[in-house]
XYZ file of C-alpha atoms in Angstrom:
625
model
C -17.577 -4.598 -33.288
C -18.627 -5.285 -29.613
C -20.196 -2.058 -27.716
C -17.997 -0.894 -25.032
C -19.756 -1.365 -21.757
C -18.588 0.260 -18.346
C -19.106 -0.228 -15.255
C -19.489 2.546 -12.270
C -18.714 1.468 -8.782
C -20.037 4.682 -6.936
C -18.482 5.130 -3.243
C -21.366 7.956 -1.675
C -19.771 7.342 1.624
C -16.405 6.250 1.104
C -15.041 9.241 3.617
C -17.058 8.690 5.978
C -16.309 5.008 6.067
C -12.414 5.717 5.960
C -12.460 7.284 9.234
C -15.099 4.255 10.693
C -12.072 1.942 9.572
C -9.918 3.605 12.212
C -11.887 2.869 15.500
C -14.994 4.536 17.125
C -15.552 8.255 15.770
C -15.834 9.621 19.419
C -15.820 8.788 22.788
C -19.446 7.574 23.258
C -18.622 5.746 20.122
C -21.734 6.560 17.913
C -22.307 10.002 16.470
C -23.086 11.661 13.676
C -19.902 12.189 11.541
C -18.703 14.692 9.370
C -15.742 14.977 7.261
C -13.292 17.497 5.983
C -11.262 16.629 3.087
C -7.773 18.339 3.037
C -4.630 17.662 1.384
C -1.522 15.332 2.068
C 0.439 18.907 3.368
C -2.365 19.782 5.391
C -2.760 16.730 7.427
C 1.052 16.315 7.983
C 0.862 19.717 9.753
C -2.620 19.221 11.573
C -0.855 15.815 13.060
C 2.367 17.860 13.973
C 0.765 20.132 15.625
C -0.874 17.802 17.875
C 2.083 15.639 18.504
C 3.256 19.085 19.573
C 0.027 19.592 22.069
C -0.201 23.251 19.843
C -3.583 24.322 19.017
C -4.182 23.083 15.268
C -5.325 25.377 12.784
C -9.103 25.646 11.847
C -10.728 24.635 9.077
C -14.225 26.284 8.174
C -15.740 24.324 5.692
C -17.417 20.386 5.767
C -17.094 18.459 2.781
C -19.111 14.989 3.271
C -21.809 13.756 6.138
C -23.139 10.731 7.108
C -26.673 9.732 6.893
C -27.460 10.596 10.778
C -25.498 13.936 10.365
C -27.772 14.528 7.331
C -31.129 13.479 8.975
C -30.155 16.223 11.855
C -30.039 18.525 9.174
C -25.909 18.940 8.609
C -24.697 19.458 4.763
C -21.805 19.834 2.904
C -20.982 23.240 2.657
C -21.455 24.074 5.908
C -19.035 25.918 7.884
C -17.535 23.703 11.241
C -19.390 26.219 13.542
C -22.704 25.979 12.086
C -22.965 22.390 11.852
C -21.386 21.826 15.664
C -23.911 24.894 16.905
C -26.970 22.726 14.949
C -25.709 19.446 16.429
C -23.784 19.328 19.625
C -22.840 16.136 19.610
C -21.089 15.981 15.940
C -17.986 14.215 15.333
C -15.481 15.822 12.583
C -12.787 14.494 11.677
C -10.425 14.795 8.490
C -9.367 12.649 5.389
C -6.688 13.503 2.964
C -6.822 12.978 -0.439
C -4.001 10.798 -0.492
C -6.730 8.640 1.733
C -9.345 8.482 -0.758
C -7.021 7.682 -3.210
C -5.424 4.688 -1.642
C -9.040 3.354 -1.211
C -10.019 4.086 -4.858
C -6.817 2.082 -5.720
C -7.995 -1.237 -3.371
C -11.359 -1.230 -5.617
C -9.681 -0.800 -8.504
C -7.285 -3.840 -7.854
C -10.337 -5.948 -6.799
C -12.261 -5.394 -9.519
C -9.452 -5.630 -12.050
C -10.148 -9.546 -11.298
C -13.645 -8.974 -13.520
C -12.639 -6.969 -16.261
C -9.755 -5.465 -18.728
C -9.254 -1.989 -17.534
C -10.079 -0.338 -14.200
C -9.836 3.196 -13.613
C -9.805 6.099 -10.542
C -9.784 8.778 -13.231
C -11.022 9.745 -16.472
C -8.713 11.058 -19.363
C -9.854 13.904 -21.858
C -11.226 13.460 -25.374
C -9.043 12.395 -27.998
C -6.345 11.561 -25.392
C -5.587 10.454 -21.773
C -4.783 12.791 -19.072
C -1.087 13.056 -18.310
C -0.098 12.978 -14.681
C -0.044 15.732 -12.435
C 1.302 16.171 -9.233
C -0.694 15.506 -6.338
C -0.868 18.938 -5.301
C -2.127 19.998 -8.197
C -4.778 16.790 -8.047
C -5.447 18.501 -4.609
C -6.111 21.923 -5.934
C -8.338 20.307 -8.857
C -10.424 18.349 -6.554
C -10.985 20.796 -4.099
C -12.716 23.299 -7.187
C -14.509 20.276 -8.418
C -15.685 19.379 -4.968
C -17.381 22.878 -4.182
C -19.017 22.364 -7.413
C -20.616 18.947 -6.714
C -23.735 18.456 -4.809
C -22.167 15.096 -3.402
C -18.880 16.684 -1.591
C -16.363 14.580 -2.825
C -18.058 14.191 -5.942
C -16.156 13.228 -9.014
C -13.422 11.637 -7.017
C -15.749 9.065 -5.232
C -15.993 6.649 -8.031
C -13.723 3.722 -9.744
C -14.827 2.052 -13.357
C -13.898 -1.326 -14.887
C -14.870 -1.721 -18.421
C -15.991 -4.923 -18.943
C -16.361 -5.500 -23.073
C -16.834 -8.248 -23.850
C -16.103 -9.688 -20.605
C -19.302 -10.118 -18.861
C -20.321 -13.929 -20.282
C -17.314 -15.437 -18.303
C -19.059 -15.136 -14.990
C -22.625 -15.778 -16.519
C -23.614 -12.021 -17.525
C -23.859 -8.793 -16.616
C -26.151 -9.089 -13.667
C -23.864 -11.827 -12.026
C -20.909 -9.840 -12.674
C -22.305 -6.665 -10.784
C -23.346 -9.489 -7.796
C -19.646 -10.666 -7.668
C -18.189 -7.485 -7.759
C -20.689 -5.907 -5.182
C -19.530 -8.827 -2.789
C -16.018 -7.836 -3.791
C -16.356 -4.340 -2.860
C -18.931 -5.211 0.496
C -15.380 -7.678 1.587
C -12.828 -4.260 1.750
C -15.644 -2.219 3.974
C -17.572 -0.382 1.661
C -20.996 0.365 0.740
C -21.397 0.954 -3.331
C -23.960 1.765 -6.208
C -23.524 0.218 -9.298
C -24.839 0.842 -12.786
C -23.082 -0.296 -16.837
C -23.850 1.540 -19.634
C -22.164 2.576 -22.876
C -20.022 5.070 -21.183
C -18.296 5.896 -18.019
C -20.278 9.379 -17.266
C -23.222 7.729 -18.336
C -22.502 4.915 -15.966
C -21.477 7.064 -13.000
C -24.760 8.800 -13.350
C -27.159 6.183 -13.289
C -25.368 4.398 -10.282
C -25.215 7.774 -8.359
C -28.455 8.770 -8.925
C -30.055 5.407 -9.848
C -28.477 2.915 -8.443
C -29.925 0.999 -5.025
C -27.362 1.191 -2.022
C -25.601 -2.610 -1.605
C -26.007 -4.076 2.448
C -23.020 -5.458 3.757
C -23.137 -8.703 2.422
C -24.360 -8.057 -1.301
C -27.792 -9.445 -0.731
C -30.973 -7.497 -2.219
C -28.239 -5.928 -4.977
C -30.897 -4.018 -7.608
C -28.062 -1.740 -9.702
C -28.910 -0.427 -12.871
C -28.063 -1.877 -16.020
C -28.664 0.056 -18.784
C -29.549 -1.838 -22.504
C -26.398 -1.099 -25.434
C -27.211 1.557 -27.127
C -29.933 2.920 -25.029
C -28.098 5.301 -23.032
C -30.162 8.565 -23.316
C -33.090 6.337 -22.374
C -31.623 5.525 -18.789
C -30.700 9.091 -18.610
C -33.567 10.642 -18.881
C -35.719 9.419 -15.828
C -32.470 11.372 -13.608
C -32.713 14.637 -12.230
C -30.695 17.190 -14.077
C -28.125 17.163 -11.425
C -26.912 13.871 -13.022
C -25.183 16.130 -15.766
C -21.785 17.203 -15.118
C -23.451 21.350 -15.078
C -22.251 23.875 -12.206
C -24.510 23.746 -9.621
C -25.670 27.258 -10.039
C -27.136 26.028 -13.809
C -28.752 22.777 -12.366
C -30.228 25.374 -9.554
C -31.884 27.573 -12.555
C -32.834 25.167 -14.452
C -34.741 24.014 -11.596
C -36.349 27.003 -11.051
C -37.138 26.734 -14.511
C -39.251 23.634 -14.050
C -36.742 21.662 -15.830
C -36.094 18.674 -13.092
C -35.255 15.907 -15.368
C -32.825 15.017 -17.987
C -35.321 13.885 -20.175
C -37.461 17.525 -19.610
C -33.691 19.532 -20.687
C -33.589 16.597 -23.734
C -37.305 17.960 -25.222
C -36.079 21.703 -25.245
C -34.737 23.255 -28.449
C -30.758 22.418 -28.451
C -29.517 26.644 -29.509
C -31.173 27.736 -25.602
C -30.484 24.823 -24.851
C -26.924 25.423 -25.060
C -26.491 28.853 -24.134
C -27.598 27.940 -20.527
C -25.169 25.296 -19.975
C -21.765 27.138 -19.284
C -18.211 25.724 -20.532
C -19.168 22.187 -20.061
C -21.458 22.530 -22.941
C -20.425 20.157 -25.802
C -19.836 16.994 -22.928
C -23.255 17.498 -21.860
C -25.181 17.212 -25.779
C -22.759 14.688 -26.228
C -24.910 12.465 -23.142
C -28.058 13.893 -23.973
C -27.543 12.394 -27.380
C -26.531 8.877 -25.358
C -23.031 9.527 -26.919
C -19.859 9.152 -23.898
C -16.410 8.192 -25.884
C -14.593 9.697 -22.938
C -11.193 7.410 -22.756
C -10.587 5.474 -18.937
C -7.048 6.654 -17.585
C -5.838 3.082 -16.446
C -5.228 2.109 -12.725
C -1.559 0.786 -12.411
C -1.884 -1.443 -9.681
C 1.176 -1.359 -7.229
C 3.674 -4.245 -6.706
C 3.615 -4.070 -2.912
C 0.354 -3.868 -0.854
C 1.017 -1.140 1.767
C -2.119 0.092 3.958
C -2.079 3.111 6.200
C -4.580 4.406 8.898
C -3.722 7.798 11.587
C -5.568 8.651 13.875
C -7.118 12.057 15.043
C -6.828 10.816 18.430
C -3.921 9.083 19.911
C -4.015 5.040 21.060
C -2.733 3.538 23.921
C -3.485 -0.087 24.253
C -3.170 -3.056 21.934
C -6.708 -3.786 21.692
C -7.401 -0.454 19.774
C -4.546 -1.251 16.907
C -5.515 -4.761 16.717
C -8.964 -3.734 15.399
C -7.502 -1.660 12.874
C -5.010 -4.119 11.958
C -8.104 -6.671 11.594
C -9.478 -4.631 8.991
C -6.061 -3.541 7.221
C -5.387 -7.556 6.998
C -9.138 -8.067 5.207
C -8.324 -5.376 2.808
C -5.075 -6.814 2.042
C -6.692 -10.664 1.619
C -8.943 -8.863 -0.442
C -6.266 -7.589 -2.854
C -3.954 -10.413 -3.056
C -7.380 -12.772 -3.660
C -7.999 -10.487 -6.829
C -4.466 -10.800 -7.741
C -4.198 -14.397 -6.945
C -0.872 -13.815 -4.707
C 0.019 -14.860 -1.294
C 2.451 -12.779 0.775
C 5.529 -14.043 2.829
C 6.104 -11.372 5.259
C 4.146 -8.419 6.923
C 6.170 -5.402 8.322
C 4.301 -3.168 10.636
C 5.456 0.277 11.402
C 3.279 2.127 14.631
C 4.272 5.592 14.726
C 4.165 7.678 18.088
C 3.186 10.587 19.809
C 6.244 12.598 18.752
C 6.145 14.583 22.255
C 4.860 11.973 25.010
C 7.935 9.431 22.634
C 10.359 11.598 23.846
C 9.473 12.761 27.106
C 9.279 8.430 27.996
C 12.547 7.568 26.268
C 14.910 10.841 26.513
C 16.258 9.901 30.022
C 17.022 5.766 28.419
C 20.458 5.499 27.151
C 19.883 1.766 25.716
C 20.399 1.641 21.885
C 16.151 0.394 21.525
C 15.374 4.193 23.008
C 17.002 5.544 20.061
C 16.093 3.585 17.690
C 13.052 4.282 18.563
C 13.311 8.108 18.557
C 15.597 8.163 15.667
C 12.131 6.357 13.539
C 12.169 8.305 9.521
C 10.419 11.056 8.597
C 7.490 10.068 10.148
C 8.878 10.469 13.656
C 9.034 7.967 16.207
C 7.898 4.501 15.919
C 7.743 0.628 16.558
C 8.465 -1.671 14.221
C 8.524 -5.700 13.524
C 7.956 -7.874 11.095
C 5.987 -11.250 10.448
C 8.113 -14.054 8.182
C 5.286 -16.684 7.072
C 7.059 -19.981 6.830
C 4.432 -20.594 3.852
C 3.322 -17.494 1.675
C -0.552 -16.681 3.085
C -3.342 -14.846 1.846
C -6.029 -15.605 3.687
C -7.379 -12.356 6.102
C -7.660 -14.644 9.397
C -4.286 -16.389 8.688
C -2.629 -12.777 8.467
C -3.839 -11.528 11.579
C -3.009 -14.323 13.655
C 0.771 -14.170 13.392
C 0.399 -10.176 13.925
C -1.931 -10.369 17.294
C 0.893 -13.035 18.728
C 3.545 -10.285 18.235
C 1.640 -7.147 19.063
C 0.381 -8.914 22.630
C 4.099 -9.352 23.636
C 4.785 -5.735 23.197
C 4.339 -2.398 25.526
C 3.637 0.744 23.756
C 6.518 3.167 24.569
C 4.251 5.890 23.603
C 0.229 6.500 22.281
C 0.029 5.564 19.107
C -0.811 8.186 15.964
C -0.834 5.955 13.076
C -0.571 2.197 11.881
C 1.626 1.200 8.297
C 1.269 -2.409 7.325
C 3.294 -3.365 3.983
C 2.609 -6.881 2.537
C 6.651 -8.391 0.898
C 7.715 -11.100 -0.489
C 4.503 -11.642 -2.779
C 4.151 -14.743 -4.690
C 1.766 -16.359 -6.541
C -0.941 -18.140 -4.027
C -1.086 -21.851 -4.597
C -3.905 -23.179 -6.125
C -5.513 -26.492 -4.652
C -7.838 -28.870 -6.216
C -10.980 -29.689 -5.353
C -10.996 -32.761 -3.268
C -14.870 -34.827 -4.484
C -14.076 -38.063 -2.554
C -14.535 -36.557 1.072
C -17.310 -35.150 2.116
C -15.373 -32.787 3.819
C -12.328 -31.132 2.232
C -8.917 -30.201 4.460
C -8.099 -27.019 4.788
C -4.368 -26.499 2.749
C -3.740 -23.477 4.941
C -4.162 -24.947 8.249
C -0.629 -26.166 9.282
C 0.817 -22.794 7.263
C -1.454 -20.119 9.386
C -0.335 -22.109 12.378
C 3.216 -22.026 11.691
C 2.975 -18.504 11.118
C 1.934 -17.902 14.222
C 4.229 -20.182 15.784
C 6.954 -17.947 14.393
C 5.248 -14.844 15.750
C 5.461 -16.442 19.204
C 8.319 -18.459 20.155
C 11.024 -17.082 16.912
C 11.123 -18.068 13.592
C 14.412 -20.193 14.239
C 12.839 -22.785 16.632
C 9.995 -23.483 13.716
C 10.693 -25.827 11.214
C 10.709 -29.736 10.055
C 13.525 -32.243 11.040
C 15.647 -33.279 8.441
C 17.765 -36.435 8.702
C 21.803 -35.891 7.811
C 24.428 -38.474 7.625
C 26.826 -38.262 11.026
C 27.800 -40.690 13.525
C 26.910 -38.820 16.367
C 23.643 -39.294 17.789
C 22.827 -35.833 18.229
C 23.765 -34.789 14.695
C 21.818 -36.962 12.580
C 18.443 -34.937 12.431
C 18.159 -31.040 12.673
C 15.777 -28.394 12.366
C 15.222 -26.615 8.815
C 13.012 -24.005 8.013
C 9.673 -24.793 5.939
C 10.511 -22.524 2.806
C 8.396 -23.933 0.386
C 6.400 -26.995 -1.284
C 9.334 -28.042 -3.053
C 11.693 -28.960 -0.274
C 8.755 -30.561 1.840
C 8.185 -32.387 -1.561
C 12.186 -33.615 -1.753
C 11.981 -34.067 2.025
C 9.349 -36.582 1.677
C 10.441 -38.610 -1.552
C 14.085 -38.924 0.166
C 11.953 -40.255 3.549
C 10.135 -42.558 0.903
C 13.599 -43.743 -0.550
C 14.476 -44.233 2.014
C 12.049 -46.617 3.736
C 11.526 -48.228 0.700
C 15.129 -49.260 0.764
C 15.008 -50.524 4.219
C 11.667 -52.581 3.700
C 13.654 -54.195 0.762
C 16.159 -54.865 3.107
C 14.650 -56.287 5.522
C 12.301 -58.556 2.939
C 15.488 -60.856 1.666
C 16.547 -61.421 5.291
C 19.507 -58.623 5.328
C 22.092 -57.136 3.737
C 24.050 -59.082 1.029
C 27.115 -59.166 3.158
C 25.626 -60.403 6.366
C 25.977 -56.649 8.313
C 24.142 -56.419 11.614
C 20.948 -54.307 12.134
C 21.946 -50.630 12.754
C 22.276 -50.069 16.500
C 19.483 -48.725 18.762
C 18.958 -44.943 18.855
C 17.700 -42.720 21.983
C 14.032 -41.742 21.891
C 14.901 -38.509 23.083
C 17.913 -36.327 23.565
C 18.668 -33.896 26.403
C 19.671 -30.401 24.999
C 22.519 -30.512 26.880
C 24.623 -33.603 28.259
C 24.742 -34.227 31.871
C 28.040 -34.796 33.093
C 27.487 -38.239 35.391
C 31.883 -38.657 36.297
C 33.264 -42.527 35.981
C 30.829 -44.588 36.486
C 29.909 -48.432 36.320
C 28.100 -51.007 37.483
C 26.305 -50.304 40.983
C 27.893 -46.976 40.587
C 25.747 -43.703 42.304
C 24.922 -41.011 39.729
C 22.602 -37.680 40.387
C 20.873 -36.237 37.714
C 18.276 -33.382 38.236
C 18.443 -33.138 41.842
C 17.698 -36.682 42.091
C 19.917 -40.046 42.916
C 20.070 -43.211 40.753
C 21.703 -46.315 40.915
C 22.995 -48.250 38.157
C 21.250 -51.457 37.607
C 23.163 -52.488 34.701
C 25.077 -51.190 31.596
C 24.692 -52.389 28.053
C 27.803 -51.245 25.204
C 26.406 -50.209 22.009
C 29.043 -48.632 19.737
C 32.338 -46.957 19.740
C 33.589 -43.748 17.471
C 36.766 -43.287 17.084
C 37.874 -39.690 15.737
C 34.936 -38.327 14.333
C 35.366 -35.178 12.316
C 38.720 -34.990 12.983
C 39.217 -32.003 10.759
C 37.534 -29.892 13.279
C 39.232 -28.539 16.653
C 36.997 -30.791 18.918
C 37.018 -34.391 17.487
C 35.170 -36.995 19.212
C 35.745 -40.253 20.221
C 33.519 -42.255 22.342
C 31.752 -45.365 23.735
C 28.002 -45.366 23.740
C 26.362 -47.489 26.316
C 22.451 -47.833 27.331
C 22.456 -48.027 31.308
C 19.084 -48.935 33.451
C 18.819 -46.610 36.058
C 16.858 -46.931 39.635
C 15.582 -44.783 41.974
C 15.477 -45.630 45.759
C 17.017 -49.120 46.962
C 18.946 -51.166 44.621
C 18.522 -54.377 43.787
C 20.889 -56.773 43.226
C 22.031 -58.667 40.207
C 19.819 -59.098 37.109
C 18.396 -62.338 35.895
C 20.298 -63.625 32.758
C 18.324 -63.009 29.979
C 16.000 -60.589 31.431
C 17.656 -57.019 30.700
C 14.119 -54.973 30.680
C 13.318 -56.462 33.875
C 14.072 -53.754 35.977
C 12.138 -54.967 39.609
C 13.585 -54.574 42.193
C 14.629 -57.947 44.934
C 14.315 -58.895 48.012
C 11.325 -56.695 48.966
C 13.482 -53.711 47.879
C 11.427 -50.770 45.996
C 12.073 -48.407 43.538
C 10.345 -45.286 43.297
C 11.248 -44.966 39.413
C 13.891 -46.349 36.900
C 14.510 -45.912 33.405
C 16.593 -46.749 30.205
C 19.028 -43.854 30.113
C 21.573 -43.511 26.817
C 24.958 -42.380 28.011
C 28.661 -41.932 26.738
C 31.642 -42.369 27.666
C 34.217 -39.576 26.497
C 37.651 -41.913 25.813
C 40.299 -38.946 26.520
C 39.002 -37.921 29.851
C 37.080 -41.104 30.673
C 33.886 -39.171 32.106
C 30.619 -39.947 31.365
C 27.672 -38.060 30.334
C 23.752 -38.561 30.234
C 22.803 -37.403 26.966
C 19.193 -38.751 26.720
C 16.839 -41.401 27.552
C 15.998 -44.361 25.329
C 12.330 -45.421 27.000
């Protein structure tokens, strides 16, 4: 039977580094940062109350600091007062716990990439943890945070068990680098340890475990042997065991500093100094942890979500929180190996400022706009991808074309980005006969932001149909997927193939004519050009052109008749010249469009007109050089 082995991904800064993700944490833009942890209900009314410009209520207490807020000597613990009277300059901001767990889920879905089971939350003994409402998760982790030396303690911390798993990416050791990288890629730093268990794990990587850089590189986590879990235990203080913090305090006074010291003592005193939490904490003194992993369901859409303690008001603020909301999201749909067809972005307003701008505007985008959901006001658009992307860059591009074309009606409180139409990504061989491969997702990522720019309806690829009219045999169809560029491309093949067979046996059986010539390019709109004719005066674009000569191609007679406009018409290809005229053509010579007699021309061209046969007026409709 193969030893269960777990891995802890450990997140010592993971509130701190939610509120980095939303833009500089004060004016000056560096400060030290702390960080009170509140529930869902709590922030809702804190952001209310703003909107409202009414003072918010206080709240005493800090729950997690950052490493320059702790070097100036601020702790968790503290009350608000204290810590801003010891540092002056001390930024605090708030994080619900709907935050943290949002950003426990995005690990979670990476690292479910590596292993069988990933986790945000452990279940009891014997049987998983049924679940509770969030309120009473809020109430929970708000007792369990004022017991834990580390603030947000137990809640800062995802697991992946990885039995039996480890050998497909080389081993334990590579696994850990792969998933640090994985982890480093959504904006977090992380300590990781495996061991036999996940408390034993989360210890060793909380206490043990050597902080990751940015890019994964110097990554020493802990890895302890199978079965030797008490032995990486032991070297750990004896805060490492899940004890109240007023028996890791005594047994410090005690002299007892290390797990290992608490291991040597008899286990009767032992045990009558460790509170209620007693039998879990023999249980890891003994290296035994069979405590069950509650597993992480991972969502079907990919939704991200950033507010802001201070409004916004200018693009260049949202787009460098949407830069790092798209990275998470590549992130996620890499580990899932999905691509996503459309974004839709939601920025929600200043509820007041909203409706002091737009109450006097009668036009129906005012109220739409104040109407917004229960969020309050708010802009909102989405991004279609002609071809489903994943890649972080390629997301962001099609977003930054649409946000730069809008005006804020308000400063912005909060940005929601939901990632729809999910698909699975394509998966592209490797090309070993160039010594550079092509990017697949160029012309898609450029596309998308095409369609971001000018409208989705003027982006496509032209498609040839069977009409008589000039103008109706190609049009513009959307690029929906690989398959219809695929049928696009064999019915182009077809169909060249069948003219190059064609035109290898001299013809047609029946002795037709080559098809007639066809305009280069087509006006959108036909110039109306009255009777005309041979030396006849046209003007077209504000400018005056004689006709040098006139050349039938084809007639239609009727076309679509079963529609309320039918056409019929003469086609003709006329040379037209700008300036003096010359006279008469030489035979033979109908490209020859010099001038005589010293005459000049300041331009001509091959124009492609028609001729409509019920009213007899003709129109320009494009230009065939």
């Amino acid at each position: 039977m193969a030893v269960r082995r777990i891995v802890a991904i450990v997140l010592p800064q993971l509130a701190c580094e939610l509120v980095k993700q939303r833009g500089p944490v004060s004016p000056s833009g560096k400060a030290p940062l702390a960080v009170i942890v509140e529930g869902d209900e709590e922030r809702r009314a804190a952001l209310a109350a703003r909107s409202e410009r009414e003072p918010p209520a206080p709240v005493a207490v800090i729950d997690v600091v950052d490493d320059e807020a702790r070097r100036y000597g601020v702790r968790p613990g503290q009350k608000v007062v204290e810590a801003a009277a010891l540092v002056a300059h001390l930024a605090i901001h708030r994080v619900t716990f709907a935050e943290i767990d949002a950003a426990l889920g995005r690990v979670a879905e990476v690292a479910l990439g590596l292993g069988a089971t990933a986790a945000i939350q452990l279940g009891e003994q014997g049987a998983p943890r049924s679940g509770a409402s969030r309120a009473g998760r809020a109430g929970e982790r708000a007792a369990s945070a004022a017991r834990s030396p580390w603030g947000d303690g137990p809640y800062d911390t995802v697991w992946l068990d990885i039995t039996g798993a480890s050998h497909l990416v080389g081993g334990e050791e590579a696994l850990l680098d792969e998933l640090g990288e994985r982890v480093a890629a959504l904006g977090h730093r992380a300590r990781l340890a495996i061991a036999d268990g996940p408390r034993l794990a989360q210890a060793l990587a909380r206490f043990g475990g050597q902080a990751l850089d940015g890019g994964g590189r110097g990554v020493e986590a802990l890895i302890a042997p199978p079965g030797k879990g008490a032995q990486a235990l032991g070297p750990l203080p004896v805060q490492a065991l899940p004890v109240e913090r007023e028996v890791a305090s005594f047994l410090v006074r005690l002299g007892v500093l290390r797990v290992e010291d608490l291991a040597r003592l008899p286990r009767a005193q032992v045990a009558a100094r460790l509170g209620p939490r007693t039998p879990e904490v023999m249980e890891l003194l003994a290296g035994r942890d069979p405590v069950p992993l509650l597993p992480f369901e991972v969502p079907r859409l990919i939704e991200e979500e950033v507010l802001f303690d201070e409004p916004v008001e200018n693009a260049e603020s949202l787009l460098f929180v949407l830069r790092g909301m798209t990275s998470r999201i590549a992130s996620r749909l890499a580990a899932r190996g999905e691509a996503c067809g459309r974004l839709n972005v939601a920025i929600a307003y200043d509820r007041s400022i909203a409706r002091l701008r737009l109450g006097d505007r009668e036009d129906d985008g005012a109220a739409a706009l104040l109407e917004g959901d229960e969020r309050g006001p708010s802009q909102r658009f989405h991004v279609d991808m002609p071809v489903p992307l994943s890649d972080a860059g390629d997301l962001l591009r099609p977003i930054k074309a649409k946000l730069e074309r809008i005006e804020l009606a308000a400063p912005a409180v909060g940005v929601h980005l939901i990632a729809s139409r999910i698909t699975r990504a394509r998966q592209v061989q490797l090309d070993l006969s160039r010594d550079r491969s092509v990017d697949p997702d160029s012309l898609p990522a450029l596309l998308a932001e095409l369609s971001a720019e000018i409208g989705q309806e003027r982006v496509g690829v032209l498609e040839i149909a069977d009409a008589h009219r000039p103008e109706a045999r190609s049009r513009l169809v959307p690029v929906e997927d690989d398959v219809a560029t695929a049928r696009s491309s064999a019915a182009a093949r077809a169909r060249a193939a069948a003219e190059q067979g064609g035109s290898a046996v001299g013809g047609s059986a029946d002795g037709a004519e080559p098809p007639a010539p066809e305009p280069a390019r087509l006006l959108p709109q036909p110039i109306p050009l009255g009777r005309v004719g041979r030396g006849a005066i046209v003007a077209v674009d504000r400018h005056l052109y004689a006709i040098e000569r006139l050349s039938f191609v084809m007639r239609i007679d009727a076309v679509e008749w079963w529609t309320p406009t039918p056409a019929s018409r003469d086609y003709a290809r006329a040379w037209l010249v700008s300036g003096s005229p010359s006279g008469r053509a030489a035979p033979g010579r109908l490209g020859d469009l010099r001038p005589r007699d010293g005459a000049s021309a300041s331009s001509c061209g091959e124009a492609w007109i028609y001729v409509d046969r019920a009213t007899g007026e003709a129109f320009l409709q494009g230009w065939c050089t």
